[in-house]
């Protein structure tokens, strides 16, 4: 049934992905969105998978490859981490990634980036990393990061394709279109480096206030919506024509 629905969805809202080449003279930046234990590590929390999940495992592996590439070249990396204060819920989702718990930390495969000088870590308590970057004085850590590093191409990966990744991409594109993020030119979502959680309708029927969230369908919708807003959706990325993903 899910496969039939997915095929119908792809016919109605087809998603054409591209092979994106980052020009040799362009400054690239990598954004990792919410690759937390609480979303990715089996049994780690209310929104974590209950068993190994192929889409999430692929996302972690691709994220690790990209993080290694960027750190080896000392290119700028910004990692958002979902981190909520106890008692402040995100309806309709159950409590997750509570600050101070291991749910709010990076997955083991990426913990090593915390010590790298080219990596900025930003904990946020909302879906949208752009909004979550706003400081008390009104400044924005993400905006300052783009400008200080003179980023022209922004590569975005992480969790969840249709929620935090999409919200961040939409806000970033709106800000770019208003001229707030110069010299940023392209926002690229690398699809193999994205994933979302799976909560099929069969489970949702037995819960209160939890909406169904079929993984393969919502992943497709998230990518489609990001492209509709102006992002480039890439199935593979080439760096200076010498490194492919």
PDB file of N, CA and C in Angstrom, residues 101-185:
ATOM      1  N   UNK A 101      20.497  15.496  28.353  1.00  0.00           N
ATOM      2  CA  UNK A 101      20.437  14.044  28.172  1.00  0.00           C
ATOM      3  C   UNK A 101      21.222  13.660  26.923  1.00  0.00           C
ATOM      4  N   UNK A 102      21.519  12.374  26.799  1.00  0.00           N
ATOM      5  CA  UNK A 102      22.277  11.920  25.642  1.00  0.00           C
ATOM      6  C   UNK A 102      21.464  12.006  24.359  1.00  0.00           C
ATOM      7  N   UNK A 103      20.127  12.107  24.476  1.00  0.00           N
ATOM      8  CA  UNK A 103      19.282  12.300  23.296  1.00  0.00           C
ATOM      9  C   UNK A 103      19.673  13.557  22.528  1.00  0.00           C
ATOM     10  N   UNK A 104      20.101  14.584  23.254  1.00  0.00           N
ATOM     11  CA  UNK A 104      20.387  15.872  22.626  1.00  0.00           C
ATOM     12  C   UNK A 104      21.801  15.960  22.064  1.00  0.00           C
ATOM     13  N   UNK A 105      22.562  14.880  22.154  1.00  0.00           N
ATOM     14  CA  UNK A 105      23.935  14.872  21.655  1.00  0.00           C
ATOM     15  C   UNK A 105      24.025  14.288  20.249  1.00  0.00           C
ATOM     16  N   UNK A 106      25.133  14.577  19.596  1.00  0.00           N
ATOM     17  CA  UNK A 106      25.406  14.000  18.284  1.00  0.00           C
ATOM     18  C   UNK A 106      25.492  12.476  18.373  1.00  0.00           C
ATOM     19  N   UNK A 107      25.167  11.819  17.276  1.00  0.00           N
ATOM     20  CA  UNK A 107      25.306  10.369  17.209  1.00  0.00           C
ATOM     21  C   UNK A 107      26.784  10.007  17.356  1.00  0.00           C
ATOM     22  N   UNK A 108      27.088   8.807  17.845  1.00  0.00           N
ATOM     23  CA  UNK A 108      28.486   8.425  18.055  1.00  0.00           C
ATOM     24  C   UNK A 108      29.379   8.607  16.829  1.00  0.00           C
ATOM     25  N   UNK A 109      28.850   8.362  15.641  1.00  0.00           N
ATOM     26  CA  UNK A 109      29.664   8.467  14.423  1.00  0.00           C
ATOM     27  C   UNK A 109      30.126   9.885  14.132  1.00  0.00           C
ATOM     28  N   UNK A 110      29.524  10.875  14.810  1.00  0.00           N
ATOM     29  CA  UNK A 110      29.871  12.283  14.549  1.00  0.00           C
ATOM     30  C   UNK A 110      30.374  13.032  15.776  1.00  0.00           C
ATOM     31  N   UNK A 111      30.458  12.364  16.910  1.00  0.00           N
ATOM     32  CA  UNK A 111      30.870  13.074  18.126  1.00  0.00           C
ATOM     33  C   UNK A 111      32.255  13.711  17.979  1.00  0.00           C
ATOM     34  N   UNK A 112      33.088  13.134  17.162  1.00  0.00           N
ATOM     35  CA  UNK A 112      34.457  13.622  16.990  1.00  0.00           C
ATOM     36  C   UNK A 112      34.520  15.042  16.429  1.00  0.00           C
ATOM     37  N   UNK A 113      33.470  15.496  15.735  1.00  0.00           N
ATOM     38  CA  UNK A 113      33.545  16.828  15.124  1.00  0.00           C
ATOM     39  C   UNK A 113      33.509  17.935  16.169  1.00  0.00           C
ATOM     40  N   UNK A 114      33.084  17.612  17.393  1.00  0.00           N
ATOM     41  CA  UNK A 114      32.951  18.640  18.432  1.00  0.00           C
ATOM     42  C   UNK A 114      34.281  19.298  18.779  1.00  0.00           C
ATOM     43  N   UNK A 115      35.389  18.624  18.515  1.00  0.00           N
ATOM     44  CA  UNK A 115      36.705  19.168  18.859  1.00  0.00           C
ATOM     45  C   UNK A 115      37.408  19.829  17.679  1.00  0.00           C
ATOM     46  N   UNK A 116      36.757  19.849  16.528  1.00  0.00           N
ATOM     47  CA  UNK A 116      37.400  20.396  15.336  1.00  0.00           C
ATOM     48  C   UNK A 116      37.239  21.919  15.282  1.00  0.00           C
ATOM     49  N   UNK A 117      38.320  22.654  14.988  1.00  0.00           N
ATOM     50  CA  UNK A 117      38.255  24.119  15.009  1.00  0.00           C
ATOM     51  C   UNK A 117      37.381  24.727  13.913  1.00  0.00           C
ATOM     52  N   UNK A 118      37.125  23.975  12.842  1.00  0.00           N
ATOM     53  CA  UNK A 118      36.303  24.511  11.755  1.00  0.00           C
ATOM     54  C   UNK A 118      34.810  24.259  11.975  1.00  0.00           C
ATOM     55  N   UNK A 119      34.446  23.626  13.106  1.00  0.00           N
ATOM     56  CA  UNK A 119      33.063  23.231  13.371  1.00  0.00           C
ATOM     57  C   UNK A 119      32.442  24.131  14.445  1.00  0.00           C
ATOM     58  N   UNK A 120      31.242  24.631  14.143  1.00  0.00           N
ATOM     59  CA  UNK A 120      30.446  25.394  15.099  1.00  0.00           C
ATOM     60  C   UNK A 120      29.244  24.549  15.505  1.00  0.00           C
ATOM     61  N   UNK A 121      29.022  24.401  16.808  1.00  0.00           N
ATOM     62  CA  UNK A 121      27.881  23.650  17.321  1.00  0.00           C
ATOM     63  C   UNK A 121      26.846  24.633  17.846  1.00  0.00           C
ATOM     64  N   UNK A 122      25.604  24.473  17.426  1.00  0.00           N
ATOM     65  CA  UNK A 122      24.521  25.338  17.908  1.00  0.00           C
ATOM     66  C   UNK A 122      23.358  24.474  18.381  1.00  0.00           C
ATOM     67  N   UNK A 123      23.100  24.514  19.670  1.00  0.00           N
ATOM     68  CA  UNK A 123      21.937  23.825  20.223  1.00  0.00           C
ATOM     69  C   UNK A 123      20.721  24.733  20.076  1.00  0.00           C
ATOM     70  N   UNK A 124      19.602  24.147  19.674  1.00  0.00           N
ATOM     71  CA  UNK A 124      18.404  24.937  19.420  1.00  0.00           C
ATOM     72  C   UNK A 124      17.190  24.270  20.059  1.00  0.00           C
ATOM     73  N   UNK A 125      16.185  25.074  20.369  1.00  0.00           N
ATOM     74  CA  UNK A 125      14.984  24.534  21.016  1.00  0.00           C
ATOM     75  C   UNK A 125      13.743  24.756  20.167  1.00  0.00           C
ATOM     76  N   UNK A 126      13.940  24.695  18.846  1.00  0.00           N
ATOM     77  CA  UNK A 126      12.819  24.859  17.915  1.00  0.00           C
ATOM     78  C   UNK A 126      13.134  24.092  16.643  1.00  0.00           C
ATOM     79  N   UNK A 127      12.138  23.947  15.764  1.00  0.00           N
ATOM     80  CA  UNK A 127      12.347  23.217  14.521  1.00  0.00           C
ATOM     81  C   UNK A 127      13.422  23.862  13.650  1.00  0.00           C
ATOM     82  N   UNK A 128      13.328  25.162  13.511  1.00  0.00           N
ATOM     83  CA  UNK A 128      14.057  25.925  12.502  1.00  0.00           C
ATOM     84  C   UNK A 128      15.391  26.434  13.046  1.00  0.00           C
ATOM     85  N   UNK A 129      16.492  25.925  12.480  1.00  0.00           N
ATOM     86  CA  UNK A 129      17.804  26.359  12.924  1.00  0.00           C
ATOM     87  C   UNK A 129      18.070  27.831  12.682  1.00  0.00           C
ATOM     88  N   UNK A 130      17.439  28.409  11.670  1.00  0.00           N
ATOM     89  CA  UNK A 130      17.618  29.844  11.428  1.00  0.00           C
ATOM     90  C   UNK A 130      17.045  30.638  12.605  1.00  0.00           C
ATOM     91  N   UNK A 131      15.830  30.299  13.010  1.00  0.00           N
ATOM     92  CA  UNK A 131      15.225  30.959  14.170  1.00  0.00           C
ATOM     93  C   UNK A 131      15.989  30.597  15.440  1.00  0.00           C
ATOM     94  N   UNK A 132      16.419  29.343  15.539  1.00  0.00           N
ATOM     95  CA  UNK A 132      17.153  28.901  16.712  1.00  0.00           C
ATOM     96  C   UNK A 132      18.535  29.505  16.839  1.00  0.00           C
ATOM     97  N   UNK A 133      18.983  30.213  15.815  1.00  0.00           N
ATOM     98  CA  UNK A 133      20.292  30.882  15.860  1.00  0.00           C
ATOM     99  C   UNK A 133      20.220  32.309  16.377  1.00  0.00           C
ATOM    100  N   UNK A 134      19.009  32.799  16.618  1.00  0.00           N
ATOM    101  CA  UNK A 134      18.852  34.184  17.089  1.00  0.00           C
ATOM    102  C   UNK A 134      19.306  34.299  18.542  1.00  0.00           C
ATOM    103  N   UNK A 135      20.184  35.249  18.804  1.00  0.00           N
ATOM    104  CA  UNK A 135      20.701  35.515  20.137  1.00  0.00           C
ATOM    105  C   UNK A 135      19.822  36.538  20.858  1.00  0.00           C
ATOM    106  N   UNK A 136      20.040  36.690  22.165  1.00  0.00           N
ATOM    107  CA  UNK A 136      19.260  37.644  22.951  1.00  0.00           C
ATOM    108  C   UNK A 136      19.452  39.074  22.463  1.00  0.00           C
ATOM    109  N   UNK A 137      20.626  39.384  21.903  1.00  0.00           N
ATOM    110  CA  UNK A 137      20.884  40.743  21.423  1.00  0.00           C
ATOM    111  C   UNK A 137      20.361  40.971  20.008  1.00  0.00           C
ATOM    112  N   UNK A 138      19.690  39.949  19.433  1.00  0.00           N
ATOM    113  CA  UNK A 138      19.121  40.084  18.096  1.00  0.00           C
ATOM    114  C   UNK A 138      20.033  39.616  16.980  1.00  0.00           C
ATOM    115  N   UNK A 139      21.279  39.334  17.281  1.00  0.00           N
ATOM    116  CA  UNK A 139      22.192  38.821  16.259  1.00  0.00           C
ATOM    117  C   UNK A 139      21.838  37.369  15.943  1.00  0.00           C
ATOM    118  N   UNK A 140      22.360  36.866  14.844  1.00  0.00           N
ATOM    119  CA  UNK A 140      22.036  35.519  14.400  1.00  0.00           C
ATOM    120  C   UNK A 140      23.325  34.763  14.112  1.00  0.00           C
ATOM    121  N   UNK A 141      23.564  33.693  14.848  1.00  0.00           N
ATOM    122  CA  UNK A 141      24.806  32.925  14.721  1.00  0.00           C
ATOM    123  C   UNK A 141      24.972  32.366  13.313  1.00  0.00           C
ATOM    124  N   UNK A 142      23.886  31.870  12.720  1.00  0.00           N
ATOM    125  CA  UNK A 142      23.977  31.316  11.373  1.00  0.00           C
ATOM    126  C   UNK A 142      24.310  32.394  10.350  1.00  0.00           C
ATOM    127  N   UNK A 143      23.617  33.521  10.409  1.00  0.00           N
ATOM    128  CA  UNK A 143      23.885  34.622   9.482  1.00  0.00           C
ATOM    129  C   UNK A 143      25.334  35.074   9.600  1.00  0.00           C
ATOM    130  N   UNK A 144      25.806  35.242  10.838  1.00  0.00           N
ATOM    131  CA  UNK A 144      27.193  35.664  11.054  1.00  0.00           C
ATOM    132  C   UNK A 144      28.177  34.624  10.523  1.00  0.00           C
ATOM    133  N   UNK A 145      27.832  33.338  10.662  1.00  0.00           N
ATOM    134  CA  UNK A 145      28.692  32.253  10.183  1.00  0.00           C
ATOM    135  C   UNK A 145      28.807  32.293   8.666  1.00  0.00           C
ATOM    136  N   UNK A 146      27.681  32.497   7.978  1.00  0.00           N
ATOM    137  CA  UNK A 146      27.707  32.595   6.514  1.00  0.00           C
ATOM    138  C   UNK A 146      28.561  33.772   6.066  1.00  0.00           C
ATOM    139  N   UNK A 147      28.345  34.917   6.695  1.00  0.00           N
ATOM    140  CA  UNK A 147      29.056  36.126   6.267  1.00  0.00           C
ATOM    141  C   UNK A 147      30.541  36.082   6.607  1.00  0.00           C
ATOM    142  N   UNK A 148      30.876  35.621   7.802  1.00  0.00           N
ATOM    143  CA  UNK A 148      32.284  35.606   8.214  1.00  0.00           C
ATOM    144  C   UNK A 148      33.107  34.609   7.404  1.00  0.00           C
ATOM    145  N   UNK A 149      32.455  33.532   6.963  1.00  0.00           N
ATOM    146  CA  UNK A 149      33.151  32.539   6.141  1.00  0.00           C
ATOM    147  C   UNK A 149      32.979  32.772   4.649  1.00  0.00           C
ATOM    148  N   UNK A 150      32.215  33.823   4.294  1.00  0.00           N
ATOM    149  CA  UNK A 150      31.987  34.183   2.885  1.00  0.00           C
ATOM    150  C   UNK A 150      31.456  32.997   2.077  1.00  0.00           C
ATOM    151  N   UNK A 151      30.478  32.300   2.653  1.00  0.00           N
ATOM    152  CA  UNK A 151      29.951  31.085   2.043  1.00  0.00           C
ATOM    153  C   UNK A 151      29.071  31.411   0.837  1.00  0.00           C
ATOM    154  N   UNK A 152      29.350  30.757  -0.269  1.00  0.00           N
ATOM    155  CA  UNK A 152      28.583  30.935  -1.498  1.00  0.00           C
ATOM    156  C   UNK A 152      27.665  29.749  -1.794  1.00  0.00           C
ATOM    157  N   UNK A 153      28.101  28.564  -1.388  1.00  0.00           N
ATOM    158  CA  UNK A 153      27.310  27.348  -1.594  1.00  0.00           C
ATOM    159  C   UNK A 153      27.096  26.689  -0.235  1.00  0.00           C
ATOM    160  N   UNK A 154      25.827  26.509   0.116  1.00  0.00           N
ATOM    161  CA  UNK A 154      25.485  25.893   1.389  1.00  0.00           C
ATOM    162  C   UNK A 154      24.949  24.494   1.135  1.00  0.00           C
ATOM    163  N   UNK A 155      25.606  23.496   1.712  1.00  0.00           N
ATOM    164  CA  UNK A 155      25.194  22.107   1.580  1.00  0.00           C
ATOM    165  C   UNK A 155      24.495  21.692   2.871  1.00  0.00           C
ATOM    166  N   UNK A 156      23.250  21.207   2.759  1.00  0.00           N
ATOM    167  CA  UNK A 156      22.431  20.907   3.928  1.00  0.00           C
ATOM    168  C   UNK A 156      22.081  19.427   3.960  1.00  0.00           C
ATOM    169  N   UNK A 157      22.260  18.807   5.143  1.00  0.00           N
ATOM    170  CA  UNK A 157      21.917  17.406   5.339  1.00  0.00           C
ATOM    171  C   UNK A 157      21.347  17.230   6.745  1.00  0.00           C
ATOM    172  N   UNK A 158      20.718  16.075   7.022  1.00  0.00           N
ATOM    173  CA  UNK A 158      20.308  15.789   8.384  1.00  0.00           C
ATOM    174  C   UNK A 158      18.880  15.317   8.529  1.00  0.00           C
ATOM    175  N   UNK A 159      18.345  15.514   9.742  1.00  0.00           N
ATOM    176  CA  UNK A 159      17.017  15.080  10.178  1.00  0.00           C
ATOM    177  C   UNK A 159      16.176  16.307  10.535  1.00  0.00           C
ATOM    178  N   UNK A 160      14.919  16.284  10.374  1.00  0.00           N
ATOM    179  CA  UNK A 160      14.160  15.377   9.531  1.00  0.00           C
ATOM    180  C   UNK A 160      13.885  16.100   8.207  1.00  0.00           C
ATOM    181  N   UNK A 161      13.933  15.382   7.113  1.00  0.00           N
ATOM    182  CA  UNK A 161      13.841  15.984   5.789  1.00  0.00           C
ATOM    183  C   UNK A 161      12.685  16.965   5.670  1.00  0.00           C
ATOM    184  N   UNK A 162      11.529  16.576   6.171  1.00  0.00           N
ATOM    185  CA  UNK A 162      10.295  17.341   5.980  1.00  0.00           C
ATOM    186  C   UNK A 162       9.964  18.265   7.147  1.00  0.00           C
ATOM    187  N   UNK A 163      10.806  18.311   8.166  1.00  0.00           N
ATOM    188  CA  UNK A 163      10.509  19.147   9.334  1.00  0.00           C
ATOM    189  C   UNK A 163      11.662  20.132   9.540  1.00  0.00           C
ATOM    190  N   UNK A 164      12.674  19.748  10.320  1.00  0.00           N
ATOM    191  CA  UNK A 164      13.729  20.701  10.657  1.00  0.00           C
ATOM    192  C   UNK A 164      14.613  21.060   9.472  1.00  0.00           C
ATOM    193  N   UNK A 165      14.898  20.093   8.599  1.00  0.00           N
ATOM    194  CA  UNK A 165      15.675  20.420   7.400  1.00  0.00           C
ATOM    195  C   UNK A 165      14.884  21.374   6.516  1.00  0.00           C
ATOM    196  N   UNK A 166      13.627  21.047   6.257  1.00  0.00           N
ATOM    197  CA  UNK A 166      12.796  21.883   5.385  1.00  0.00           C
ATOM    198  C   UNK A 166      12.596  23.272   5.965  1.00  0.00           C
ATOM    199  N   UNK A 167      12.288  23.366   7.254  1.00  0.00           N
ATOM    200  CA  UNK A 167      12.060  24.671   7.867  1.00  0.00           C
ATOM    201  C   UNK A 167      13.306  25.548   7.767  1.00  0.00           C
ATOM    202  N   UNK A 168      14.467  24.956   8.048  1.00  0.00           N
ATOM    203  CA  UNK A 168      15.714  25.711   7.972  1.00  0.00           C
ATOM    204  C   UNK A 168      15.993  26.165   6.546  1.00  0.00           C
ATOM    205  N   UNK A 169      15.814  25.283   5.592  1.00  0.00           N
ATOM    206  CA  UNK A 169      16.066  25.622   4.185  1.00  0.00           C
ATOM    207  C   UNK A 169      15.146  26.744   3.723  1.00  0.00           C
ATOM    208  N   UNK A 170      13.869  26.669   4.095  1.00  0.00           N
ATOM    209  CA  UNK A 170      12.916  27.704   3.673  1.00  0.00           C
ATOM    210  C   UNK A 170      13.289  29.070   4.255  1.00  0.00           C
ATOM    211  N   UNK A 171      13.627  29.111   5.524  1.00  0.00           N
ATOM    212  CA  UNK A 171      14.013  30.386   6.142  1.00  0.00           C
ATOM    213  C   UNK A 171      15.297  30.924   5.525  1.00  0.00           C
ATOM    214  N   UNK A 172      16.240  30.026   5.255  1.00  0.00           N
ATOM    215  CA  UNK A 172      17.508  30.445   4.656  1.00  0.00           C
ATOM    216  C   UNK A 172      17.287  31.025   3.261  1.00  0.00           C
ATOM    217  N   UNK A 173      16.447  30.382   2.473  1.00  0.00           N
ATOM    218  CA  UNK A 173      16.166  30.891   1.133  1.00  0.00           C
ATOM    219  C   UNK A 173      15.445  32.234   1.180  1.00  0.00           C
ATOM    220  N   UNK A 174      14.522  32.386   2.116  1.00  0.00           N
ATOM    221  CA  UNK A 174      13.825  33.673   2.257  1.00  0.00           C
ATOM    222  C   UNK A 174      14.812  34.777   2.628  1.00  0.00           C
ATOM    223  N   UNK A 175      15.710  34.475   3.557  1.00  0.00           N
ATOM    224  CA  UNK A 175      16.704  35.466   3.971  1.00  0.00           C
ATOM    225  C   UNK A 175      17.663  35.788   2.830  1.00  0.00           C
ATOM    226  N   UNK A 176      18.052  34.760   2.078  1.00  0.00           N
ATOM    227  CA  UNK A 176      18.935  34.996   0.925  1.00  0.00           C
ATOM    228  C   UNK A 176      18.255  35.887  -0.106  1.00  0.00           C
ATOM    229  N   UNK A 177      16.982  35.602  -0.370  1.00  0.00           N
ATOM    230  CA  UNK A 177      16.256  36.385  -1.363  1.00  0.00           C
ATOM    231  C   UNK A 177      16.070  37.834  -0.943  1.00  0.00           C
ATOM    232  N   UNK A 178      16.082  38.084   0.363  1.00  0.00           N
ATOM    233  CA  UNK A 178      15.990  39.458   0.870  1.00  0.00           C
ATOM    234  C   UNK A 178      17.344  40.145   0.952  1.00  0.00           C
ATOM    235  N   UNK A 179      18.420  39.431   0.614  1.00  0.00           N
ATOM    236  CA  UNK A 179      19.753  40.020   0.635  1.00  0.00           C
ATOM    237  C   UNK A 179      20.423  40.000   1.992  1.00  0.00           C
ATOM    238  N   UNK A 180      19.925  39.170   2.929  1.00  0.00           N
ATOM    239  CA  UNK A 180      20.477  39.136   4.278  1.00  0.00           C
ATOM    240  C   UNK A 180      21.655  38.177   4.427  1.00  0.00           C
ATOM    241  N   UNK A 181      21.947  37.393   3.373  1.00  0.00           N
ATOM    242  CA  UNK A 181      22.954  36.336   3.511  1.00  0.00           C
ATOM    243  C   UNK A 181      24.047  36.423   2.451  1.00  0.00           C
ATOM    244  N   UNK A 182      24.340  37.599   1.994  1.00  0.00           N
ATOM    245  CA  UNK A 182      25.410  37.740   1.009  1.00  0.00           C
ATOM    246  C   UNK A 182      26.732  37.254   1.608  1.00  0.00           C
ATOM    247  N   UNK A 183      27.532  36.491   0.839  1.00  0.00           N
ATOM    248  CA  UNK A 183      27.475  36.251  -0.609  1.00  0.00           C
ATOM    249  C   UNK A 183      26.814  34.917  -1.002  1.00  0.00           C
ATOM    250  N   UNK A 184      25.942  34.366  -0.168  1.00  0.00           N
ATOM    251  CA  UNK A 184      25.344  33.065  -0.454  1.00  0.00           C
ATOM    252  C   UNK A 184      24.582  33.076  -1.778  1.00  0.00           C
ATOM    253  N   UNK A 185      24.846  32.047  -2.601  1.00  0.00           N
ATOM    254  CA  UNK A 185      24.191  31.926  -3.906  1.00  0.00           C
ATOM    255  C   UNK A 185      23.293  30.694  -4.002  1.00  0.00           C
TER     256      UNK A 185
END
